[in-house]
Coordinates of C-alpha atoms in Angstrom, one line a residue:
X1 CA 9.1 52.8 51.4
X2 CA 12.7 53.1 52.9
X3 CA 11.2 53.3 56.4
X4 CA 8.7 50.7 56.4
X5 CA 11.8 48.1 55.0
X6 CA 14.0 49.7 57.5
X7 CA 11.1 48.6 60.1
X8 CA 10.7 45.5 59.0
X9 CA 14.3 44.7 58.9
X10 CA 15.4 45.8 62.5
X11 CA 11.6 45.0 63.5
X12 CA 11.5 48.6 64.8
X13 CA 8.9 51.8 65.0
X14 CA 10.4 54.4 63.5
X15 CA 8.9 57.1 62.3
X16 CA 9.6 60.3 60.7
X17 CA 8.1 63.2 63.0
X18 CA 11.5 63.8 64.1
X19 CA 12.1 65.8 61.1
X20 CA 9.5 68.6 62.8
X21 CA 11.9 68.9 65.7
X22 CA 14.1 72.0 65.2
X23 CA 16.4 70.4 67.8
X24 CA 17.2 67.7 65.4
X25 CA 18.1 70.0 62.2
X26 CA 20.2 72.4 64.9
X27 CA 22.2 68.1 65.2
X28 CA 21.8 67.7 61.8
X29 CA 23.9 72.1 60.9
X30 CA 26.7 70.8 63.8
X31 CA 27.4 67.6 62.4
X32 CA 27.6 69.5 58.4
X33 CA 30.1 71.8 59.9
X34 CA 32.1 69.3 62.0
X35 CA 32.7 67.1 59.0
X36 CA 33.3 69.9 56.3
X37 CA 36.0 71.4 58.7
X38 CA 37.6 68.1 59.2
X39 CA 36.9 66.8 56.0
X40 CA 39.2 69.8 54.4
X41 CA 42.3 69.3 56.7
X42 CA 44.1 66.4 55.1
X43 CA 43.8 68.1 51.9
X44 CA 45.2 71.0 53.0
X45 CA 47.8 69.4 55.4
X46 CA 48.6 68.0 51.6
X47 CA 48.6 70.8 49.4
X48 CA 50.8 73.6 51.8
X49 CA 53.1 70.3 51.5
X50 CA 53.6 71.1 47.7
X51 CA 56.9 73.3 47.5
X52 CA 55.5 76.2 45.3
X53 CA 57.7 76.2 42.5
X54 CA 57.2 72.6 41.3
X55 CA 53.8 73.3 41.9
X56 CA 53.6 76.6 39.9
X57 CA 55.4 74.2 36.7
X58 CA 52.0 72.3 37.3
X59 CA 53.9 69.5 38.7
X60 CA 53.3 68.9 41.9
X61 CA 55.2 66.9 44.7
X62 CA 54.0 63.8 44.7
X63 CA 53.6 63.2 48.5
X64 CA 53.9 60.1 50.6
X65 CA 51.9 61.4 53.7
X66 CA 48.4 59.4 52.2
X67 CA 49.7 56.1 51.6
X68 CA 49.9 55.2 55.1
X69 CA 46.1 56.8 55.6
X70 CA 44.7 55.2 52.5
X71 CA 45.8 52.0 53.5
X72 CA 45.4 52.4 57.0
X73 CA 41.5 52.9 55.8
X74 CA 41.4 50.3 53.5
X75 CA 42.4 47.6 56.1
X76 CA 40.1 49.3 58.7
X77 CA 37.3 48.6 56.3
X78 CA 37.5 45.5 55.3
X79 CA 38.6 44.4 59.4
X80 CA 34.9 45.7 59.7
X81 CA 33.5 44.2 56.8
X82 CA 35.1 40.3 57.9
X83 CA 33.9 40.9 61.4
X84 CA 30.4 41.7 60.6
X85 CA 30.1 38.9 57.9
X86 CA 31.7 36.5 60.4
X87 CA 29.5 37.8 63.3
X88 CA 26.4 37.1 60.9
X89 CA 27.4 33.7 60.3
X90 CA 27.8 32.7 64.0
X91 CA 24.6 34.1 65.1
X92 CA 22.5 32.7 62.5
X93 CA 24.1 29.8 63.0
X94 CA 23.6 30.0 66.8
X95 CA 19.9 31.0 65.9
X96 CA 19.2 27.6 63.6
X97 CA 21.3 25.5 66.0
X98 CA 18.6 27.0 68.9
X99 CA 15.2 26.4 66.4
X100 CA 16.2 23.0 65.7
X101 CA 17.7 21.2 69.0
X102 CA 16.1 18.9 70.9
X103 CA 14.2 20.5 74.1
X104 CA 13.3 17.4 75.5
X105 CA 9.4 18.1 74.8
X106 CA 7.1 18.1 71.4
X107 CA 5.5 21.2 70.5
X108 CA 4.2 20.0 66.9
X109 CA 0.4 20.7 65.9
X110 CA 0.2 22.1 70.1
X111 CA -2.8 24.6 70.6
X112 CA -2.5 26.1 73.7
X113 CA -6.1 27.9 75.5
X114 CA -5.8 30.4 78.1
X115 CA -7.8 29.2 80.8
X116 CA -11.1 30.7 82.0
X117 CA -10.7 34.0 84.3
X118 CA -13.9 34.1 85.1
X119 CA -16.8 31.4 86.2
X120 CA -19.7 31.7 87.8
X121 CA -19.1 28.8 90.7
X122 CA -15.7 28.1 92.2
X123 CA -16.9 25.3 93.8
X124 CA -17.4 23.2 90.6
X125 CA -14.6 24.2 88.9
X126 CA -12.6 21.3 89.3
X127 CA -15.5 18.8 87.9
X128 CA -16.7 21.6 84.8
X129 CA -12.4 21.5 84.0
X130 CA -12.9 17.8 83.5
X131 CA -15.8 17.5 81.5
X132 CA -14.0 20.3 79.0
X133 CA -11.1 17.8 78.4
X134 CA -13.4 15.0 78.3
X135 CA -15.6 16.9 75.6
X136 CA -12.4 17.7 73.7
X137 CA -10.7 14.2 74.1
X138 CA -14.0 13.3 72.1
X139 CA -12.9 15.5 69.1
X140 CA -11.3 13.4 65.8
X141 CA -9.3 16.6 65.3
X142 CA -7.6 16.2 69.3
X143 CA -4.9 13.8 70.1
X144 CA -4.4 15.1 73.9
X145 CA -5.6 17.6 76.2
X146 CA -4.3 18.6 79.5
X147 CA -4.2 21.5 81.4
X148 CA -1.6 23.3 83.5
X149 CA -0.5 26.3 85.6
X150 CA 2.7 26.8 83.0
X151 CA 3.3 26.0 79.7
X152 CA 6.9 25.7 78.1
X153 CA 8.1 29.0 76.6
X154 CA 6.4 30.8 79.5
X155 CA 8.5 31.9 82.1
X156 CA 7.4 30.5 85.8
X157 CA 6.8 33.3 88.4
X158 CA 5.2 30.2 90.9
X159 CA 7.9 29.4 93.2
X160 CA 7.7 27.7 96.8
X161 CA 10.2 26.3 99.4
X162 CA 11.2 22.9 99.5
X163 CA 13.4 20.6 101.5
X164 CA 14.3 16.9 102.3
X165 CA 12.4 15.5 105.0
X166 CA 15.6 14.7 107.2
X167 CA 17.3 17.9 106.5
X168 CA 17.0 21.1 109.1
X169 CA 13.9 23.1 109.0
X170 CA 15.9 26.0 107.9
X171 CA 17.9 24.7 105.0
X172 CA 14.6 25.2 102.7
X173 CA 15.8 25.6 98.8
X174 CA 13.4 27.9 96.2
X175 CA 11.9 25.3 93.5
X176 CA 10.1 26.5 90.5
X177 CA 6.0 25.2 90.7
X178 CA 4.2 24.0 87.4
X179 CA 1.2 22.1 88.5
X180 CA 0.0 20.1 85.9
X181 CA -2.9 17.1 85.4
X182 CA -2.3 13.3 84.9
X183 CA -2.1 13.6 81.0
X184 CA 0.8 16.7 80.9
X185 CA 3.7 14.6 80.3
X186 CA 1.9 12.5 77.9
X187 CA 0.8 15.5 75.8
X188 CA 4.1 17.1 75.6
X189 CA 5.9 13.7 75.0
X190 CA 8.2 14.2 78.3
X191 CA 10.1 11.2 79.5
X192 CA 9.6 9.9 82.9
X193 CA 13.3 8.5 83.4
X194 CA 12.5 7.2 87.4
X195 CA 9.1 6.5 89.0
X196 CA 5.7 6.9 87.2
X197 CA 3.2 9.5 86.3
X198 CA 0.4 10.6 88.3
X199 CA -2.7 8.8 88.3
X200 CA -6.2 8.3 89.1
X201 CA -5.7 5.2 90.4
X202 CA -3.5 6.1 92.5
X203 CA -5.4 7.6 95.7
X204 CA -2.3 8.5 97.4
X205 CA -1.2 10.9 94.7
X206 CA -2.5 14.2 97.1
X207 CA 0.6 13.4 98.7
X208 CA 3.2 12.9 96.0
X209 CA 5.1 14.6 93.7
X210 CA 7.1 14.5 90.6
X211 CA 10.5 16.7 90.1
X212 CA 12.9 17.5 87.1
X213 CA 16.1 15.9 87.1
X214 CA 17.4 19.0 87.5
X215 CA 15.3 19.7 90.8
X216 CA 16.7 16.0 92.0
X217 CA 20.0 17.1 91.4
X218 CA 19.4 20.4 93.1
X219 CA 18.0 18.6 96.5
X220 CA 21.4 16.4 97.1
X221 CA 20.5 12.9 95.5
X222 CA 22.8 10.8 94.1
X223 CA 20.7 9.9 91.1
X224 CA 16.8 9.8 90.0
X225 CA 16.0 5.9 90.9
X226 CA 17.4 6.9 94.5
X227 CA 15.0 9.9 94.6
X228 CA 12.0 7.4 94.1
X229 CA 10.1 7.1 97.3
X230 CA 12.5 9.1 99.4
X231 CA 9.8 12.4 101.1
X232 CA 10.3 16.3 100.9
X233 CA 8.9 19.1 102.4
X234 CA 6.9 20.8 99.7
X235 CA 4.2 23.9 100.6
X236 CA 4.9 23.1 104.3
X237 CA 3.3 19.2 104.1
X238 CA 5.5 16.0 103.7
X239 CA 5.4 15.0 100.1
X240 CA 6.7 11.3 98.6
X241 CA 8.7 11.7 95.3
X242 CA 7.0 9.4 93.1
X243 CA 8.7 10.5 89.6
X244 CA 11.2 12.0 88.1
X245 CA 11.0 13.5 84.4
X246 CA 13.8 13.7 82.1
X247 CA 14.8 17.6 81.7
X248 CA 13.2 19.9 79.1
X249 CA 13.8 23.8 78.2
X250 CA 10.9 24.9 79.9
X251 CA 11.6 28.6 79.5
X252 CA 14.6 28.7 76.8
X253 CA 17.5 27.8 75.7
X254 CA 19.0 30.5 76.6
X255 CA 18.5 29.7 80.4
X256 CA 19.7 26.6 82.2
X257 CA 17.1 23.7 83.1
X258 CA 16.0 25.7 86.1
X259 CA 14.7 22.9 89.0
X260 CA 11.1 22.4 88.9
X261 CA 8.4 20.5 91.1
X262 CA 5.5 19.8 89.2
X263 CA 2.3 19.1 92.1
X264 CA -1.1 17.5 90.8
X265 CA -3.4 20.0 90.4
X266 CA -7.0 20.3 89.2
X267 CA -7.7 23.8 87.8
X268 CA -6.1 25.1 84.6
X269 CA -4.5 28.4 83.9
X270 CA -3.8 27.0 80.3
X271 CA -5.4 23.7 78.1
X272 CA -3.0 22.3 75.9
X273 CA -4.5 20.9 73.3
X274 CA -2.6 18.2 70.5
X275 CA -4.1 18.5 67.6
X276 CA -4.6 15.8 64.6
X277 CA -3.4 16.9 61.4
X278 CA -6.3 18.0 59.3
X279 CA -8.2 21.1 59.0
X280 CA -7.0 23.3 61.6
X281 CA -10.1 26.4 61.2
X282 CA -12.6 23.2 61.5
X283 CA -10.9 22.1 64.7
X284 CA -10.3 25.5 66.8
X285 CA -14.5 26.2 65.3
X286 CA -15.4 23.0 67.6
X287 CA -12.6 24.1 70.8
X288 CA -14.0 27.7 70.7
X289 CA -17.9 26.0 70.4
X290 CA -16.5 23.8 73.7
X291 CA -15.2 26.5 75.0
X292 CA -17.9 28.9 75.2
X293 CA -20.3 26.1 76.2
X294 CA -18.3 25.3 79.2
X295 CA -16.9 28.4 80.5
X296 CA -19.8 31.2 79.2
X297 CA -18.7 35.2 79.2
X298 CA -14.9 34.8 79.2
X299 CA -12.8 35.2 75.8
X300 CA -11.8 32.5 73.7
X301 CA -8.1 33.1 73.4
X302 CA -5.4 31.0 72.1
X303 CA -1.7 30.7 70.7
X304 CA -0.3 27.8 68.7
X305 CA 3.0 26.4 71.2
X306 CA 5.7 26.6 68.3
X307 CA 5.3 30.2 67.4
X308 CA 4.5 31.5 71.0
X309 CA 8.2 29.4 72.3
X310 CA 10.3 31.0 69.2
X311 CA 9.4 34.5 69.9
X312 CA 12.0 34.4 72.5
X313 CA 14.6 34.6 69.9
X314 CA 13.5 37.7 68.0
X315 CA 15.7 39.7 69.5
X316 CA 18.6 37.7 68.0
X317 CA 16.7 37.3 64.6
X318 CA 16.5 41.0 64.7
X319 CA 20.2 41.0 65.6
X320 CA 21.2 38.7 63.2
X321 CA 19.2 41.3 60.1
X322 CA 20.9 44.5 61.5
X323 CA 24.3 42.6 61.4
X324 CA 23.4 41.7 57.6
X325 CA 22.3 44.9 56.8
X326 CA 25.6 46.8 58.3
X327 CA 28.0 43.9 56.6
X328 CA 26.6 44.7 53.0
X329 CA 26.9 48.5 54.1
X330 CA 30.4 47.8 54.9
X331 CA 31.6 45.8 52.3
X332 CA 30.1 48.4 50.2
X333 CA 32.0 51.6 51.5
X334 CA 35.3 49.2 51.4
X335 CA 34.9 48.3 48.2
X336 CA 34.5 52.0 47.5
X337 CA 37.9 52.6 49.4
X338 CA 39.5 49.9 47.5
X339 CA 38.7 51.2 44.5
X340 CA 40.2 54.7 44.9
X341 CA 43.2 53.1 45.8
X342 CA 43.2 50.7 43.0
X343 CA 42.6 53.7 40.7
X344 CA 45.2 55.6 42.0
X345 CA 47.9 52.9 41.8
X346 CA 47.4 52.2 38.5
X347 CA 48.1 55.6 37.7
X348 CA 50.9 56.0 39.6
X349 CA 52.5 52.9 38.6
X350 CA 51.5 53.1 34.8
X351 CA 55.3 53.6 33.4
X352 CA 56.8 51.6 36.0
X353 CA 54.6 48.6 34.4
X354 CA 55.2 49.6 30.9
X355 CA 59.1 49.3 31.1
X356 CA 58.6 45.9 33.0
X357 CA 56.4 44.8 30.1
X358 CA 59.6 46.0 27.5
X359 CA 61.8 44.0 29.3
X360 CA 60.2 41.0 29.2
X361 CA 57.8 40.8 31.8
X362 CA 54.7 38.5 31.4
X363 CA 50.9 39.4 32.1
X364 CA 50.8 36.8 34.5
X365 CA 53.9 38.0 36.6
X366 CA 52.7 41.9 36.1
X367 CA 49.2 40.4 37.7
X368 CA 50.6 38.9 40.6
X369 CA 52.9 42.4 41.2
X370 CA 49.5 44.4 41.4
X371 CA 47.6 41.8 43.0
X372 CA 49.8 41.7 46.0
X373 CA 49.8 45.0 47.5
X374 CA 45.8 44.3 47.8
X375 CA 46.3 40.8 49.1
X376 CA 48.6 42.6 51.7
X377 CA 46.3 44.6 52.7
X378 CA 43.4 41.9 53.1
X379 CA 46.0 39.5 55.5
X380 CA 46.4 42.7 57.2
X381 CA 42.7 43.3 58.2
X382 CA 42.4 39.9 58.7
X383 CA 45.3 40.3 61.7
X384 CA 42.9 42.8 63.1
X385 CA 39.2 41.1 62.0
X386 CA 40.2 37.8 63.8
X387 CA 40.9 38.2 66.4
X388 CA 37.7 40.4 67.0
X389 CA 35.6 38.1 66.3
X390 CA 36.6 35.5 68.7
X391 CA 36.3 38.2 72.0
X392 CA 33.3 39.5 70.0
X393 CA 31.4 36.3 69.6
X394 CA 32.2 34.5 72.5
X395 CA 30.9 36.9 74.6
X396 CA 27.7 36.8 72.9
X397 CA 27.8 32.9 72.9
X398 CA 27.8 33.6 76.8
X399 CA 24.6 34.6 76.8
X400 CA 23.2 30.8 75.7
X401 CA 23.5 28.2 78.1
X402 CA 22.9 25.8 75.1
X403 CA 25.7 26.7 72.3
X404 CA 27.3 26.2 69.6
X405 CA 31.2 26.3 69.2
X406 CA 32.8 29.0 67.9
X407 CA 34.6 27.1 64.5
X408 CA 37.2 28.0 62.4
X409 CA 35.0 28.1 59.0
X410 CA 33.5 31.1 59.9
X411 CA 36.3 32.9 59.5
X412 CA 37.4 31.6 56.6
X413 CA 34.3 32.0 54.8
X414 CA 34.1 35.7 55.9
X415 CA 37.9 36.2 54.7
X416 CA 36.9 34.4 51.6
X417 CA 33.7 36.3 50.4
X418 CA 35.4 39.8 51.3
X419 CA 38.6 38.4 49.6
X420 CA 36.3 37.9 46.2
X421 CA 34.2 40.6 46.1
X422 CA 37.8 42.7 47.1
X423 CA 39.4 41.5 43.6
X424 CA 35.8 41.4 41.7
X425 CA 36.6 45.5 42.9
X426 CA 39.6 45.6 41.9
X427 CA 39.9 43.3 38.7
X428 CA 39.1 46.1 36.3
X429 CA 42.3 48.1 37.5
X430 CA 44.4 45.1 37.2
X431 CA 44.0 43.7 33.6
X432 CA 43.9 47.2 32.0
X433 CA 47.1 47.9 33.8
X434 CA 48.3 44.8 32.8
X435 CA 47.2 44.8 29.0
X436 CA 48.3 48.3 28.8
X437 CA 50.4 49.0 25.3
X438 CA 53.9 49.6 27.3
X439 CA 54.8 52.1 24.7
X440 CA 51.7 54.7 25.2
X441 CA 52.6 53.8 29.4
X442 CA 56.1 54.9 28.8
X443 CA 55.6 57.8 26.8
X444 CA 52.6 59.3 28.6
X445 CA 53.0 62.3 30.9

């Protein structure tokens, strides 16, 4: 059971034939021996610091070399614990500012067909990939089909060299290629912010193309309305640029908008198909029916566009569970820490608080004394934890070309929660100590 969670948490594999390597137990002996031998230092270094005769009265020197350590722990732990819970927040709010921006396309209800690798006569193609969309546009359950060489969350590997007309036959720039059919921009709801779409009307459209604004930008024009009309060089012919289309996240957002030309095309490596809501298992019954009636022999496979474009973040959802797993791990061993020390403290200052008690002091002020060496503490790792976080986090805000900023509140609601459960810890300690009878405090050994 512990594995299969831990494999669903970090989204792993892991298995347990390591445990028949003898190679791993000969790890597992050095590690046993490394950490008993240092493990038994400090309390030796500690007791050959006792001066033997106090110690053979059975009271021992009460030494001051651990304070330093113990604290010096206790902050380390808790710098850990702030930086992970802070680290957590950040990503998953990077993650849910990523799942819900806008990416300048719609992807809701999209069914998305591979397109036929195999069929019978080339030669057709072109007219059987038309009546397909016409016999799905038929379809109550279909809003839009189209079909494409690319869909969004796919990255492009279709590249090609393109140039302005006027400009020097060896200044040609790399452009990304989608080719798509007169109804792609309609299906994904991209806006055409210059020109117009493709269309069958238009005879000379075997000589035009549409670019991103991105792509405009990345050929020297001022703007998309003076693109309009003006002629590249794209796959070696002279092409008119008859649209431009508002940029969308065609790979990620991760990625800048990359430049893209997108030619008129008529085959189909992919059908997107809009769907209706309604009975989705009726619907993909009558595509795969289509399907199979149209393009005989090749599989019937498909992949709904939301949850094909969000696997790109799993890596970062499986960050962001590892990071939650280790934070409760590490609050967990601080609060340990914390409570040693707490313990210890209140032994050691048990007569100390009983006389302060008989001279008048109140449980409020006898709180606030205990209270404060642990708050000290805390600000301390917070010192170190901050300013972690921000070299931390940033860097891994680098990564996204679309992010968000790196605020204030989650550090504060780190320090917070670890400041809580830190005094939740260490509460016990406290109001005994506090509520102590001074008299019993006073006259204990």
């Amino acid at each position: 059971i512990g594995i299969k969670s831990f494999n669903s948490i970090t989204d792993s594999n892991l298995g347990l034939n390591f445990l028949l390597d003898a190679s791993f137990w000969g790890q597992v002996g050095l590690v046993l021996v490394l950490g008993s031998v240092v493990a038994g230092l400090y309390p030796a270094f500690v007791l050959s610091s006792f001066r033997p005769v106090s110690a053979l009265k059975g009271k021992p020197t009460t030494t001051q070399m651990g304070n330093p350590l113990r604290k010096g722990l206790v902050i380390f732990q808790f710098a850990t614990s702030i930086t992970l819970i802070a680290s957590t927040i950040v990503v998953y709010q990077q993650l849910n500012y990523l799942q819900k921006m806008d990416l300048g396309f719609n992807m809701t209800e999209t069914l998305v067909l591979d397109g036929p690798d195999v069929f019978a006569v080339d030669s057709i193609f072109a007219s059987t990939n038309l009546a397909f969309k016409d016999e799905l546009s038929k379809m109550p359950s279909i809003k839009h089909v189209s079909s494409s060489s690319n869909v969004p969350g796919a990255e492009i590997f279709w590249t090609n060299g393109i140039r302005r007309e006027e400009a020097p036959e060896g200044e040609f720039k790399i452009i990304y290629n989608c080719g798509v059919d007169y109804d792609y921009f309609e299906t994904y709801d991209i806006d055409i912010i210059a020109g117009r779409n493709y269309g069958p009307e238009f005879a000379t459209d075997t000589s035009a193309i549409i670019i991103n604004h991105a792509g405009i930008r990345f050929l020297g024009f001022s703007s998309a309305e003076d693109a309009i009309g003006q002629r590249v060089i794209f796959w070696g012919k002279p092409k008119s640029i008859v649209g431009v289309i508002d940029d969308y996240n065609q790979m990620s957002a991760k990625s800048k908008v990359a430049p893209i030309a997108f030619p008129l095309i008529t085959g189909a490596g992919f059908y997107t198909v809009k769907l209706a809501k309604g009975n989705r298992q009726a619907a993909l019954r009558d595509i795969e029916m289509a399907y199979q009636s149209f393009f005989p022999g090749n599989p019937f496979d498909y992949f709904f566009l939301d949850k094909f474009y969000q696997r790109q973040y799993a890596n970062e959802k499986t960050f962001s569970r590892v990071f939650t797993l280790f934070a409760a791990f590490a609050i967990f061993v601080a609060c340990l820490g914390l409570f040693g020390l707490a313990s210890f403290s209140a032994i050691k200052r048990q007569k100390e608080i009983g006389i302060r008690k008989v001279l008048g002091a109140t449980l409020p002020s006898i709180m606030t004394l205990l209270s404060k060496e642990y708050l000290i503490l805390l600000l301390a790792a917070n010192v170190v934890a901050w300013p972690t976080i921000y070299f931390l986090m940033s860097n891994w805000l680098e990564n996204f070309a679309a992010r968000i900023p790196l605020h204030w509140t989650s550090f504060v609601v780190s320090t917070v929660v670890v400041l809580l459960i830190a005094f939740a810890t260490v509460g016990y300690h406290i109001i005994s100590s506090a509520t102590a009878n001074p008299v019993e405090a006073i006259g204990g050994e």
